[in-house]
Amino acid sequence: MILTIDIGNTHVVSGILTREGNLLFKFRTASNKNLTEDEYFSILKNISDFNSIDLKNIKGIIISSVVPALVDIFKFLGKKYFNIEPIVVSKNINLPFILNIPTLGADRIINLSEVASKYLEKNILIFDFGTATTYDILQNNIYIGGGIIPGIQMSINSLTEKTAKLPKFDFKIKKNVIGKETLDQLESGIYFGYIGQIKNIIEEIKKIIPDIYVISTGGLGNIPLNEIDIYDPNLSLSGLYTLYNLNNK
Ligand SMILES: Nc1ncnc2c1ncn2[C@@H]1O[C@H](COP(=O)(O)OP(=O)(O)OP(=O)(O)O)[C@@H](O)[C@H]1O
Ligand SMILES: CC(C)(CO)[C@@H](O)C(=O)NCCC(=O)O
Ligand SMILES: [K+]
């Protein structure tokens, strides 16, 4: 079995897959810099027991992180509990696409790796709706660039934290762009405003690459937009597995 660990700014998403790549289960923990490798292991052990998985079968670990302070904790975990030196995703490992931009986040590298190996013939645009929303473009298997905007939850949080009278609310699909009460107005504004940003970005990119195939991922990526061709909530996890196989000597 293989353990995949995707460390984001809000959540760490871990997965356990069979050697053949079947996902047995995945779980989310907060990206807590104060947690030790022992505390994280006890969470992993509990959830594995619940799923009747014997962790002694783990033979490989791969980590991607956009939080530098959290990488060591998971490397320690690998060594202490599994006697494994985890593979850490960076631009310096074997990648199935060409990457010439040195600053790209590891979470974006894993998404790109998965689409590069899965959709060999296509030009691809990936949206990832995490803490930040990112978009990335792969053309002829070369990473040509992308963009970064505030995440949906982050936009909601800053709007309600910086104002005395605006209540907390959840992102949800709305029919009315004209809101009535405050809550209704917040929901409508964020929904149509956010969707509008995404539509406009896709429209502008299609002026440059008309035949681009659009994939979305991330917890809030399941937004109903005709412009998005598919939603793949496990893109990051599959990407980690793909990179494990490319880099496991
Ligand atoms: N399994 C889930 N159940 C309920 N909500 C979810 C689930 N997964 C994601 N979400 C929601 O979607 C949001 C985005 O999730 P995602 O895992 O893509 O990114 P994140 O954890 O917020 O950010 P990052 O990956 O940058 O840490 C979460 O903040 C959460 O509100
Ligand atoms: C943009 C985020 C925060 C998205 O998680 C992450 O990918 C990151 O910190 N990236 C580093 C900068 C870059 O991707 O260009
Ligand atoms: K993520």
PDB file of C-alpha atoms and ligand atoms in Angstrom:
ATOM      1  CA  MET A   1       0.000   0.000   0.000  1.00  0.00           C
ATOM      2  CA  ILE A   2       0.993   3.590  -0.655  1.00  0.00           C
ATOM      3  CA  LEU A   3       0.358   6.568   1.643  1.00  0.00           C
ATOM      4  CA  THR A   4      -0.178   9.919  -0.110  1.00  0.00           C
ATOM      5  CA  ILE A   5      -0.085  13.178   1.844  1.00  0.00           C
ATOM      6  CA  ASP A   6      -1.222  16.480   0.311  1.00  0.00           C
ATOM      7  CA  ILE A   7      -0.403  19.347   2.680  1.00  0.00           C
ATOM      8  CA  GLY A   8      -2.406  22.495   1.896  1.00  0.00           C
ATOM      9  CA  ASN A   9      -2.742  25.768   3.777  1.00  0.00           C
ATOM     10  CA  THR A  10      -6.059  24.724   5.357  1.00  0.00           C
ATOM     11  CA  HIS A  11      -6.139  20.919   5.235  1.00  0.00           C
ATOM     12  CA  VAL A  12      -3.859  17.934   4.967  1.00  0.00           C
ATOM     13  CA  VAL A  13      -5.548  15.321   2.773  1.00  0.00           C
ATOM     14  CA  SER A  14      -4.098  11.846   3.209  1.00  0.00           C
ATOM     15  CA  GLY A  15      -4.912   8.782   1.128  1.00  0.00           C
ATOM     16  CA  ILE A  16      -4.160   5.093   1.294  1.00  0.00           C
ATOM     17  CA  LEU A  17      -4.052   3.259  -2.018  1.00  0.00           C
ATOM     18  CA  THR A  18      -3.276  -0.292  -3.007  1.00  0.00           C
ATOM     19  CA  ARG A  19      -0.080  -0.871  -4.982  1.00  0.00           C
ATOM     20  CA  GLU A  20      -2.334  -1.003  -8.101  1.00  0.00           C
ATOM     21  CA  GLY A  21      -3.744   2.445  -7.301  1.00  0.00           C
ATOM     22  CA  ASN A  22      -7.167   1.645  -5.864  1.00  0.00           C
ATOM     23  CA  LEU A  23      -8.093   4.224  -3.266  1.00  0.00           C
ATOM     24  CA  LEU A  24      -8.954   2.494   0.027  1.00  0.00           C
ATOM     25  CA  PHE A  25      -9.820   5.687   1.893  1.00  0.00           C
ATOM     26  CA  LYS A  26      -8.868   9.326   2.290  1.00  0.00           C
ATOM     27  CA  PHE A  27      -9.230  11.677   5.210  1.00  0.00           C
ATOM     28  CA  ARG A  28      -8.734  15.354   6.052  1.00  0.00           C
ATOM     29  CA  THR A  29      -7.007  16.896   9.030  1.00  0.00           C
ATOM     30  CA  ALA A  30      -6.389  20.578   9.750  1.00  0.00           C
ATOM     31  CA  SER A  31      -3.018  21.973   8.633  1.00  0.00           C
ATOM     32  CA  ASN A  32      -1.866  22.381  12.206  1.00  0.00           C
ATOM     33  CA  LYS A  33       1.797  23.308  12.580  1.00  0.00           C
ATOM     34  CA  ASN A  34       1.713  22.362  16.285  1.00  0.00           C
ATOM     35  CA  LEU A  35       0.901  18.713  15.689  1.00  0.00           C
ATOM     36  CA  THR A  36       3.775  16.235  16.109  1.00  0.00           C
ATOM     37  CA  GLU A  37       4.496  13.163  13.949  1.00  0.00           C
ATOM     38  CA  ASP A  38       3.218  11.042  16.847  1.00  0.00           C
ATOM     39  CA  GLU A  39      -0.079  12.904  17.072  1.00  0.00           C
ATOM     40  CA  TYR A  40      -0.584  12.732  13.326  1.00  0.00           C
ATOM     41  CA  PHE A  41       0.247   9.009  13.396  1.00  0.00           C
ATOM     42  CA  SER A  42      -2.354   8.369  16.081  1.00  0.00           C
ATOM     43  CA  ILE A  43      -5.006   9.981  13.846  1.00  0.00           C
ATOM     44  CA  LEU A  44      -3.837   7.879  10.895  1.00  0.00           C
ATOM     45  CA  LYS A  45      -3.869   4.725  13.029  1.00  0.00           C
ATOM     46  CA  ASN A  46      -7.369   5.374  14.356  1.00  0.00           C
ATOM     47  CA  ILE A  47      -8.874   5.970  10.931  1.00  0.00           C
ATOM     48  CA  SER A  48      -7.032   2.979   9.465  1.00  0.00           C
ATOM     49  CA  ASP A  49      -8.319   0.707  12.241  1.00  0.00           C
ATOM     50  CA  PHE A  50     -11.814   1.952  11.595  1.00  0.00           C
ATOM     51  CA  ASN A  51     -11.382   1.046   7.904  1.00  0.00           C
ATOM     52  CA  SER A  52      -9.796  -2.340   8.813  1.00  0.00           C
ATOM     53  CA  ILE A  53      -6.497  -1.397   7.158  1.00  0.00           C
ATOM     54  CA  ASP A  54      -3.219  -2.743   8.519  1.00  0.00           C
ATOM     55  CA  LEU A  55      -0.709   0.114   8.298  1.00  0.00           C
ATOM     56  CA  LYS A  56       2.163  -2.394   8.329  1.00  0.00           C
ATOM     57  CA  ASN A  57       1.386  -2.922   4.627  1.00  0.00           C
ATOM     58  CA  ILE A  58       2.475   0.604   3.729  1.00  0.00           C
ATOM     59  CA  LYS A  59       5.518   0.306   1.475  1.00  0.00           C
ATOM     60  CA  GLY A  60       5.784   3.826   0.072  1.00  0.00           C
ATOM     61  CA  ILE A  61       5.000   7.411   1.036  1.00  0.00           C
ATOM     62  CA  ILE A  62       4.775  10.528  -1.131  1.00  0.00           C
ATOM     63  CA  ILE A  63       4.251  14.055   0.199  1.00  0.00           C
ATOM     64  CA  SER A  64       3.337  17.300  -1.519  1.00  0.00           C
ATOM     65  CA  SER A  65       3.321  20.458   0.546  1.00  0.00           C
ATOM     66  CA  VAL A  66       2.733  24.163   0.107  1.00  0.00           C
ATOM     67  CA  VAL A  67       3.430  24.713   3.828  1.00  0.00           C
ATOM     68  CA  PRO A  68       7.202  24.378   4.348  1.00  0.00           C
ATOM     69  CA  ALA A  69       6.873  24.134   8.157  1.00  0.00           C
ATOM     70  CA  LEU A  70       4.771  20.961   7.898  1.00  0.00           C
ATOM     71  CA  VAL A  71       7.019  18.887   5.633  1.00  0.00           C
ATOM     72  CA  ASP A  72       9.431  17.703   8.319  1.00  0.00           C
ATOM     73  CA  ILE A  73       6.657  16.386  10.584  1.00  0.00           C
ATOM     74  CA  PHE A  74       5.509  14.029   7.837  1.00  0.00           C
ATOM     75  CA  LYS A  75       9.058  13.039   6.911  1.00  0.00           C
ATOM     76  CA  PHE A  76       9.659  12.162  10.577  1.00  0.00           C
ATOM     77  CA  LEU A  77       6.433  10.146  10.582  1.00  0.00           C
ATOM     78  CA  GLY A  78       7.639   8.180   7.551  1.00  0.00           C
ATOM     79  CA  LYS A  79      10.948   7.344   9.151  1.00  0.00           C
ATOM     80  CA  LYS A  80       9.741   6.651  12.673  1.00  0.00           C
ATOM     81  CA  TYR A  81       6.677   4.520  11.985  1.00  0.00           C
ATOM     82  CA  PHE A  82       7.319   3.024   8.557  1.00  0.00           C
ATOM     83  CA  ASN A  83      11.098   3.186   8.140  1.00  0.00           C
ATOM     84  CA  ILE A  84      10.452   4.910   4.811  1.00  0.00           C
ATOM     85  CA  GLU A  85      12.110   8.004   3.354  1.00  0.00           C
ATOM     86  CA  PRO A  86       9.111   9.739   1.722  1.00  0.00           C
ATOM     87  CA  ILE A  87       9.306  11.147  -1.803  1.00  0.00           C
ATOM     88  CA  VAL A  88       8.725  14.919  -1.589  1.00  0.00           C
ATOM     89  CA  VAL A  89       7.177  16.533  -4.673  1.00  0.00           C
ATOM     90  CA  SER A  90       9.159  19.385  -6.216  1.00  0.00           C
ATOM     91  CA  LYS A  91      10.224  20.542  -9.668  1.00  0.00           C
ATOM     92  CA  ASN A  92      13.356  18.399  -9.205  1.00  0.00           C
ATOM     93  CA  ILE A  93      11.684  14.968  -9.258  1.00  0.00           C
ATOM     94  CA  ASN A  94      10.635  13.152 -12.468  1.00  0.00           C
ATOM     95  CA  LEU A  95       7.561  14.878 -13.883  1.00  0.00           C
ATOM     96  CA  PRO A  96       5.397  13.763 -16.834  1.00  0.00           C
ATOM     97  CA  PHE A  97       5.320  17.309 -18.264  1.00  0.00           C
ATOM     98  CA  ILE A  98       7.777  20.138 -18.918  1.00  0.00           C
ATOM     99  CA  LEU A  99       8.068  22.707 -16.144  1.00  0.00           C
ATOM    100  CA  ASN A 100      10.268  25.777 -16.610  1.00  0.00           C
ATOM    101  CA  ILE A 101       8.771  28.010 -13.922  1.00  0.00           C
ATOM    102  CA  PRO A 102      10.707  27.407 -10.674  1.00  0.00           C
ATOM    103  CA  THR A 103       8.183  28.828  -8.181  1.00  0.00           C
ATOM    104  CA  LEU A 104       5.138  26.643  -8.912  1.00  0.00           C
ATOM    105  CA  GLY A 105       3.454  25.167  -5.785  1.00  0.00           C
ATOM    106  CA  ALA A 106       3.650  21.396  -5.250  1.00  0.00           C
ATOM    107  CA  ASP A 107      -0.169  21.104  -5.166  1.00  0.00           C
ATOM    108  CA  ARG A 108      -0.287  22.524  -8.684  1.00  0.00           C
ATOM    109  CA  ILE A 109       2.553  20.215  -9.810  1.00  0.00           C
ATOM    110  CA  ILE A 110       0.595  17.125  -8.706  1.00  0.00           C
ATOM    111  CA  ASN A 111      -2.590  18.234 -10.505  1.00  0.00           C
ATOM    112  CA  LEU A 112      -0.618  18.915 -13.683  1.00  0.00           C
ATOM    113  CA  SER A 113       1.172  15.573 -13.404  1.00  0.00           C
ATOM    114  CA  GLU A 114      -2.115  13.703 -13.278  1.00  0.00           C
ATOM    115  CA  VAL A 115      -3.674  15.424 -16.270  1.00  0.00           C
ATOM    116  CA  ALA A 116      -0.415  15.158 -18.240  1.00  0.00           C
ATOM    117  CA  SER A 117      -0.423  11.388 -17.851  1.00  0.00           C
ATOM    118  CA  LYS A 118      -4.201  10.911 -18.159  1.00  0.00           C
ATOM    119  CA  TYR A 119      -5.109  13.200 -21.081  1.00  0.00           C
ATOM    120  CA  LEU A 120      -2.123  12.742 -23.369  1.00  0.00           C
ATOM    121  CA  GLU A 121      -3.560  14.448 -26.447  1.00  0.00           C
ATOM    122  CA  LYS A 122      -5.322  17.429 -24.884  1.00  0.00           C
ATOM    123  CA  ASN A 123      -4.469  21.007 -23.950  1.00  0.00           C
ATOM    124  CA  ILE A 124      -5.741  21.404 -20.405  1.00  0.00           C
ATOM    125  CA  LEU A 125      -6.874  24.120 -18.032  1.00  0.00           C
ATOM    126  CA  ILE A 126      -7.094  23.054 -14.366  1.00  0.00           C
ATOM    127  CA  PHE A 127      -8.929  25.032 -11.689  1.00  0.00           C
ATOM    128  CA  ASP A 128      -8.188  24.091  -8.087  1.00  0.00           C
ATOM    129  CA  PHE A 129     -10.595  25.557  -5.542  1.00  0.00           C
ATOM    130  CA  GLY A 130      -8.633  25.333  -2.281  1.00  0.00           C
ATOM    131  CA  THR A 131      -7.525  27.990   0.211  1.00  0.00           C
ATOM    132  CA  ALA A 132      -6.556  29.978  -2.859  1.00  0.00           C
ATOM    133  CA  THR A 133      -8.122  29.303  -6.258  1.00  0.00           C
ATOM    134  CA  THR A 134      -5.476  28.575  -8.854  1.00  0.00           C
ATOM    135  CA  TYR A 135      -5.588  27.851 -12.563  1.00  0.00           C
ATOM    136  CA  ASP A 136      -2.895  26.177 -14.601  1.00  0.00           C
ATOM    137  CA  ILE A 137      -2.470  25.531 -18.296  1.00  0.00           C
ATOM    138  CA  LEU A 138      -0.759  22.653 -20.005  1.00  0.00           C
ATOM    139  CA  GLN A 139      -0.197  23.087 -23.756  1.00  0.00           C
ATOM    140  CA  ASN A 140       1.537  20.361 -25.772  1.00  0.00           C
ATOM    141  CA  ASN A 141       2.636  18.900 -22.440  1.00  0.00           C
ATOM    142  CA  ILE A 142       4.418  22.119 -21.432  1.00  0.00           C
ATOM    143  CA  TYR A 143       3.336  24.186 -18.433  1.00  0.00           C
ATOM    144  CA  ILE A 144       2.750  27.650 -19.874  1.00  0.00           C
ATOM    145  CA  GLY A 145       1.442  29.406 -16.741  1.00  0.00           C
ATOM    146  CA  GLY A 146      -1.770  30.245 -14.913  1.00  0.00           C
ATOM    147  CA  GLY A 147      -3.129  32.507 -12.204  1.00  0.00           C
ATOM    148  CA  ILE A 148      -3.969  32.813  -8.504  1.00  0.00           C
ATOM    149  CA  ILE A 149      -7.026  34.447  -6.892  1.00  0.00           C
ATOM    150  CA  PRO A 150      -8.451  34.417  -3.337  1.00  0.00           C
ATOM    151  CA  GLY A 151     -10.279  31.178  -2.535  1.00  0.00           C
ATOM    152  CA  ILE A 152     -14.060  31.111  -2.142  1.00  0.00           C
ATOM    153  CA  GLN A 153     -13.934  30.481   1.610  1.00  0.00           C
ATOM    154  CA  MET A 154     -11.177  33.085   2.024  1.00  0.00           C
ATOM    155  CA  SER A 155     -13.280  35.682   0.186  1.00  0.00           C
ATOM    156  CA  ILE A 156     -16.252  34.938   2.438  1.00  0.00           C
ATOM    157  CA  ASN A 157     -14.108  35.016   5.584  1.00  0.00           C
ATOM    158  CA  SER A 158     -12.472  38.344   4.832  1.00  0.00           C
ATOM    159  CA  LEU A 159     -15.819  39.914   3.925  1.00  0.00           C
ATOM    160  CA  THR A 160     -17.435  38.858   7.189  1.00  0.00           C
ATOM    161  CA  GLU A 161     -14.410  39.345   9.447  1.00  0.00           C
ATOM    162  CA  LYS A 162     -13.753  42.931   8.317  1.00  0.00           C
ATOM    163  CA  THR A 163     -17.353  44.063   8.855  1.00  0.00           C
ATOM    164  CA  ALA A 164     -19.369  44.368  12.075  1.00  0.00           C
ATOM    165  CA  LYS A 165     -22.817  43.576  10.687  1.00  0.00           C
ATOM    166  CA  LEU A 166     -22.195  40.950   8.008  1.00  0.00           C
ATOM    167  CA  PRO A 167     -22.917  37.410   9.257  1.00  0.00           C
ATOM    168  CA  LYS A 168     -20.970  34.251   8.458  1.00  0.00           C
ATOM    169  CA  PHE A 169     -22.471  32.286   5.567  1.00  0.00           C
ATOM    170  CA  ASP A 170     -21.801  29.281   3.364  1.00  0.00           C
ATOM    171  CA  PHE A 171     -21.107  29.285  -0.350  1.00  0.00           C
ATOM    172  CA  LYS A 172     -24.165  27.963  -2.129  1.00  0.00           C
ATOM    173  CA  ILE A 173     -25.755  27.856  -5.538  1.00  0.00           C
ATOM    174  CA  LYS A 174     -28.190  30.765  -6.014  1.00  0.00           C
ATOM    175  CA  LYS A 175     -30.900  31.477  -8.576  1.00  0.00           C
ATOM    176  CA  ASN A 176     -31.460  35.171  -7.788  1.00  0.00           C
ATOM    177  CA  VAL A 177     -28.693  37.622  -8.570  1.00  0.00           C
ATOM    178  CA  ILE A 178     -30.765  40.335  -6.850  1.00  0.00           C
ATOM    179  CA  GLY A 179     -30.690  39.590  -3.135  1.00  0.00           C
ATOM    180  CA  LYS A 180     -33.199  40.832  -0.538  1.00  0.00           C
ATOM    181  CA  GLU A 181     -32.132  40.434   3.115  1.00  0.00           C
ATOM    182  CA  THR A 182     -28.428  40.767   4.035  1.00  0.00           C
ATOM    183  CA  LEU A 183     -27.764  37.015   4.032  1.00  0.00           C
ATOM    184  CA  ASP A 184     -29.481  36.606   0.668  1.00  0.00           C
ATOM    185  CA  GLN A 185     -27.400  39.486  -0.731  1.00  0.00           C
ATOM    186  CA  LEU A 186     -24.159  37.991   0.547  1.00  0.00           C
ATOM    187  CA  GLU A 187     -24.960  34.577  -0.921  1.00  0.00           C
ATOM    188  CA  SER A 188     -26.020  36.037  -4.273  1.00  0.00           C
ATOM    189  CA  GLY A 189     -23.074  38.427  -4.514  1.00  0.00           C
ATOM    190  CA  ILE A 190     -20.451  35.813  -3.758  1.00  0.00           C
ATOM    191  CA  TYR A 191     -22.062  33.154  -5.937  1.00  0.00           C
ATOM    192  CA  PHE A 192     -22.560  35.255  -9.076  1.00  0.00           C
ATOM    193  CA  GLY A 193     -19.373  37.231  -8.501  1.00  0.00           C
ATOM    194  CA  TYR A 194     -17.202  34.169  -8.052  1.00  0.00           C
ATOM    195  CA  ILE A 195     -18.777  32.266 -10.950  1.00  0.00           C
ATOM    196  CA  GLY A 196     -18.290  35.378 -13.065  1.00  0.00           C
ATOM    197  CA  GLN A 197     -14.569  35.493 -12.350  1.00  0.00           C
ATOM    198  CA  ILE A 198     -14.161  31.862 -13.364  1.00  0.00           C
ATOM    199  CA  LYS A 199     -16.242  32.272 -16.547  1.00  0.00           C
ATOM    200  CA  ASN A 200     -14.249  35.322 -17.574  1.00  0.00           C
ATOM    201  CA  ILE A 201     -10.898  33.628 -16.985  1.00  0.00           C
ATOM    202  CA  ILE A 202     -11.989  30.635 -19.100  1.00  0.00           C
ATOM    203  CA  GLU A 203     -13.308  32.936 -21.840  1.00  0.00           C
ATOM    204  CA  GLU A 204     -10.041  34.893 -22.003  1.00  0.00           C
ATOM    205  CA  ILE A 205      -7.956  31.697 -22.085  1.00  0.00           C
ATOM    206  CA  LYS A 206     -10.123  30.271 -24.882  1.00  0.00           C
ATOM    207  CA  LYS A 207      -9.250  33.322 -27.003  1.00  0.00           C
ATOM    208  CA  ILE A 208      -5.634  32.087 -26.826  1.00  0.00           C
ATOM    209  CA  ILE A 209      -6.203  28.300 -26.800  1.00  0.00           C
ATOM    210  CA  PRO A 210      -9.697  27.631 -28.240  1.00  0.00           C
ATOM    211  CA  ASP A 211      -9.652  23.829 -27.914  1.00  0.00           C
ATOM    212  CA  ILE A 212      -8.691  23.770 -24.221  1.00  0.00           C
ATOM    213  CA  TYR A 213     -10.263  21.101 -21.992  1.00  0.00           C
ATOM    214  CA  VAL A 214     -11.344  22.425 -18.577  1.00  0.00           C
ATOM    215  CA  ILE A 215     -11.021  20.375 -15.381  1.00  0.00           C
ATOM    216  CA  SER A 216     -11.878  21.488 -11.863  1.00  0.00           C
ATOM    217  CA  THR A 217     -10.886  20.030  -8.529  1.00  0.00           C
ATOM    218  CA  GLY A 218     -10.849  20.984  -4.842  1.00  0.00           C
ATOM    219  CA  GLY A 219     -13.593  20.843  -2.251  1.00  0.00           C
ATOM    220  CA  LEU A 220     -15.607  23.665  -3.801  1.00  0.00           C
ATOM    221  CA  GLY A 221     -14.810  22.719  -7.398  1.00  0.00           C
ATOM    222  CA  ASN A 222     -18.181  21.133  -8.062  1.00  0.00           C
ATOM    223  CA  ILE A 223     -19.725  24.412  -9.214  1.00  0.00           C
ATOM    224  CA  PRO A 224     -22.262  24.075 -12.017  1.00  0.00           C
ATOM    225  CA  LEU A 225     -20.626  25.797 -14.972  1.00  0.00           C
ATOM    226  CA  ASN A 226     -21.068  24.705 -18.591  1.00  0.00           C
ATOM    227  CA  GLU A 227     -17.537  25.946 -19.229  1.00  0.00           C
ATOM    228  CA  ILE A 228     -16.099  23.268 -16.903  1.00  0.00           C
ATOM    229  CA  ASP A 229     -15.839  19.939 -18.758  1.00  0.00           C
ATOM    230  CA  ILE A 230     -15.218  17.684 -15.747  1.00  0.00           C
ATOM    231  CA  TYR A 231     -14.932  17.810 -11.967  1.00  0.00           C
ATOM    232  CA  ASP A 232     -12.409  15.418 -10.458  1.00  0.00           C
ATOM    233  CA  PRO A 233     -12.302  15.636  -6.647  1.00  0.00           C
ATOM    234  CA  ASN A 234      -9.462  13.099  -6.450  1.00  0.00           C
ATOM    235  CA  LEU A 235      -7.135  14.765  -8.949  1.00  0.00           C
ATOM    236  CA  SER A 236      -4.466  15.629  -6.341  1.00  0.00           C
ATOM    237  CA  LEU A 237      -4.541  12.178  -4.827  1.00  0.00           C
ATOM    238  CA  SER A 238      -4.253  10.463  -8.213  1.00  0.00           C
ATOM    239  CA  GLY A 239      -1.455  12.863  -9.135  1.00  0.00           C
ATOM    240  CA  LEU A 240       0.488  11.876  -6.040  1.00  0.00           C
ATOM    241  CA  TYR A 241       0.071   8.200  -6.909  1.00  0.00           C
ATOM    242  CA  THR A 242       1.185   8.832 -10.510  1.00  0.00           C
ATOM    243  CA  LEU A 243       4.276  10.699  -9.292  1.00  0.00           C
ATOM    244  CA  TYR A 244       5.037   7.964  -6.786  1.00  0.00           C
ATOM    245  CA  ASN A 245       5.221   5.459  -9.620  1.00  0.00           C
ATOM    246  CA  LEU A 246       7.399   7.771 -11.714  1.00  0.00           C
ATOM    247  CA  ASN A 247       9.876   8.311  -8.884  1.00  0.00           C
ATOM    248  CA  ASN A 248       9.943   5.097  -6.881  1.00  0.00           C
ATOM    249  CA  LYS A 249      13.284   3.489  -7.726  1.00  0.00           C
TER     250      LYS A 249
HETATM  251  N1  LIG B   1     -15.118  16.305   2.015  1.00  0.00           N
HETATM  252  C1  LIG B   1     -15.560  17.551   2.178  1.00  0.00           C
HETATM  253  N2  LIG B   1     -16.686  17.789   2.827  1.00  0.00           N
HETATM  254  C2  LIG B   1     -17.144  19.034   3.000  1.00  0.00           C
HETATM  255  N3  LIG B   1     -16.538  20.136   2.555  1.00  0.00           N
HETATM  256  C3  LIG B   1     -15.430  19.964   1.918  1.00  0.00           C
HETATM  257  C4  LIG B   1     -14.877  18.673   1.686  1.00  0.00           C
HETATM  258  N4  LIG B   1     -13.760  18.819   1.008  1.00  0.00           N
HETATM  259  C5  LIG B   1     -13.617  20.119   0.840  1.00  0.00           C
HETATM  260  N5  LIG B   1     -14.621  20.820   1.387  1.00  0.00           N
HETATM  261  C6  LIG B   1     -14.816  22.275   1.366  1.00  0.00           C
HETATM  262  O1  LIG B   1     -14.153  22.780   0.267  1.00  0.00           O
HETATM  263  C7  LIG B   1     -13.133  23.676   0.650  1.00  0.00           C
HETATM  264  C8  LIG B   1     -11.936  23.446  -0.241  1.00  0.00           C
HETATM  265  O2  LIG B   1     -11.417  22.157  -0.001  1.00  0.00           O
HETATM  266  P1  LIG B   1      -9.990  21.695  -0.485  1.00  0.00           P
HETATM  267  O3  LIG B   1      -9.605  20.449   0.211  1.00  0.00           O
HETATM  268  O4  LIG B   1      -9.942  21.696  -1.950  1.00  0.00           O
HETATM  269  O5  LIG B   1      -9.109  22.848  -0.060  1.00  0.00           O
HETATM  270  P2  LIG B   1      -8.767  23.346   1.384  1.00  0.00           P
HETATM  271  O6  LIG B   1      -8.528  22.190   2.246  1.00  0.00           O
HETATM  272  O7  LIG B   1      -9.759  24.352   1.829  1.00  0.00           O
HETATM  273  O8  LIG B   1      -7.486  24.137   0.992  1.00  0.00           O
HETATM  274  P3  LIG B   1      -5.998  23.623   0.848  1.00  0.00           P
HETATM  275  O9  LIG B   1      -5.978  22.451  -0.052  1.00  0.00           O
HETATM  276  O10 LIG B   1      -5.378  24.842   0.272  1.00  0.00           O
HETATM  277  O11 LIG B   1      -5.615  23.319   2.241  1.00  0.00           O
HETATM  278  C9  LIG B   1     -12.893  23.394   2.113  1.00  0.00           C
HETATM  279  O12 LIG B   1     -12.459  24.555   2.790  1.00  0.00           O
HETATM  280  C10 LIG B   1     -14.251  22.929   2.570  1.00  0.00           C
HETATM  281  O13 LIG B   1     -15.031  24.046   2.907  1.00  0.00           O
HETATM  282  C1  LIG B   2      -1.033  29.181  -4.599  1.00  0.00           C
HETATM  283  C2  LIG B   2      -1.092  28.156  -3.474  1.00  0.00           C
HETATM  284  C3  LIG B   2      -1.244  28.851  -2.139  1.00  0.00           C
HETATM  285  C4  LIG B   2      -2.345  27.289  -3.723  1.00  0.00           C
HETATM  286  O1  LIG B   2      -2.447  26.310  -2.752  1.00  0.00           O
HETATM  287  C5  LIG B   2       0.155  27.232  -3.505  1.00  0.00           C
HETATM  288  O2  LIG B   2       0.212  26.552  -4.705  1.00  0.00           O
HETATM  289  C6  LIG B   2       1.436  28.006  -3.308  1.00  0.00           C
HETATM  290  O3  LIG B   2       1.758  28.438  -2.240  1.00  0.00           O
HETATM  291  N1  LIG B   2       2.198  28.153  -4.414  1.00  0.00           N
HETATM  292  C7  LIG B   2       3.456  28.829  -4.478  1.00  0.00           C
HETATM  293  C8  LIG B   2       3.470  29.886  -5.532  1.00  0.00           C
HETATM  294  C9  LIG B   2       3.048  29.419  -6.915  1.00  0.00           C
HETATM  295  O4  LIG B   2       2.378  28.412  -7.083  1.00  0.00           O
HETATM  296  O5  LIG B   2       3.402  30.116  -7.906  1.00  0.00           O
HETATM  297  K     K B   3      -5.926  20.978  -2.164  1.00  0.00           K
END
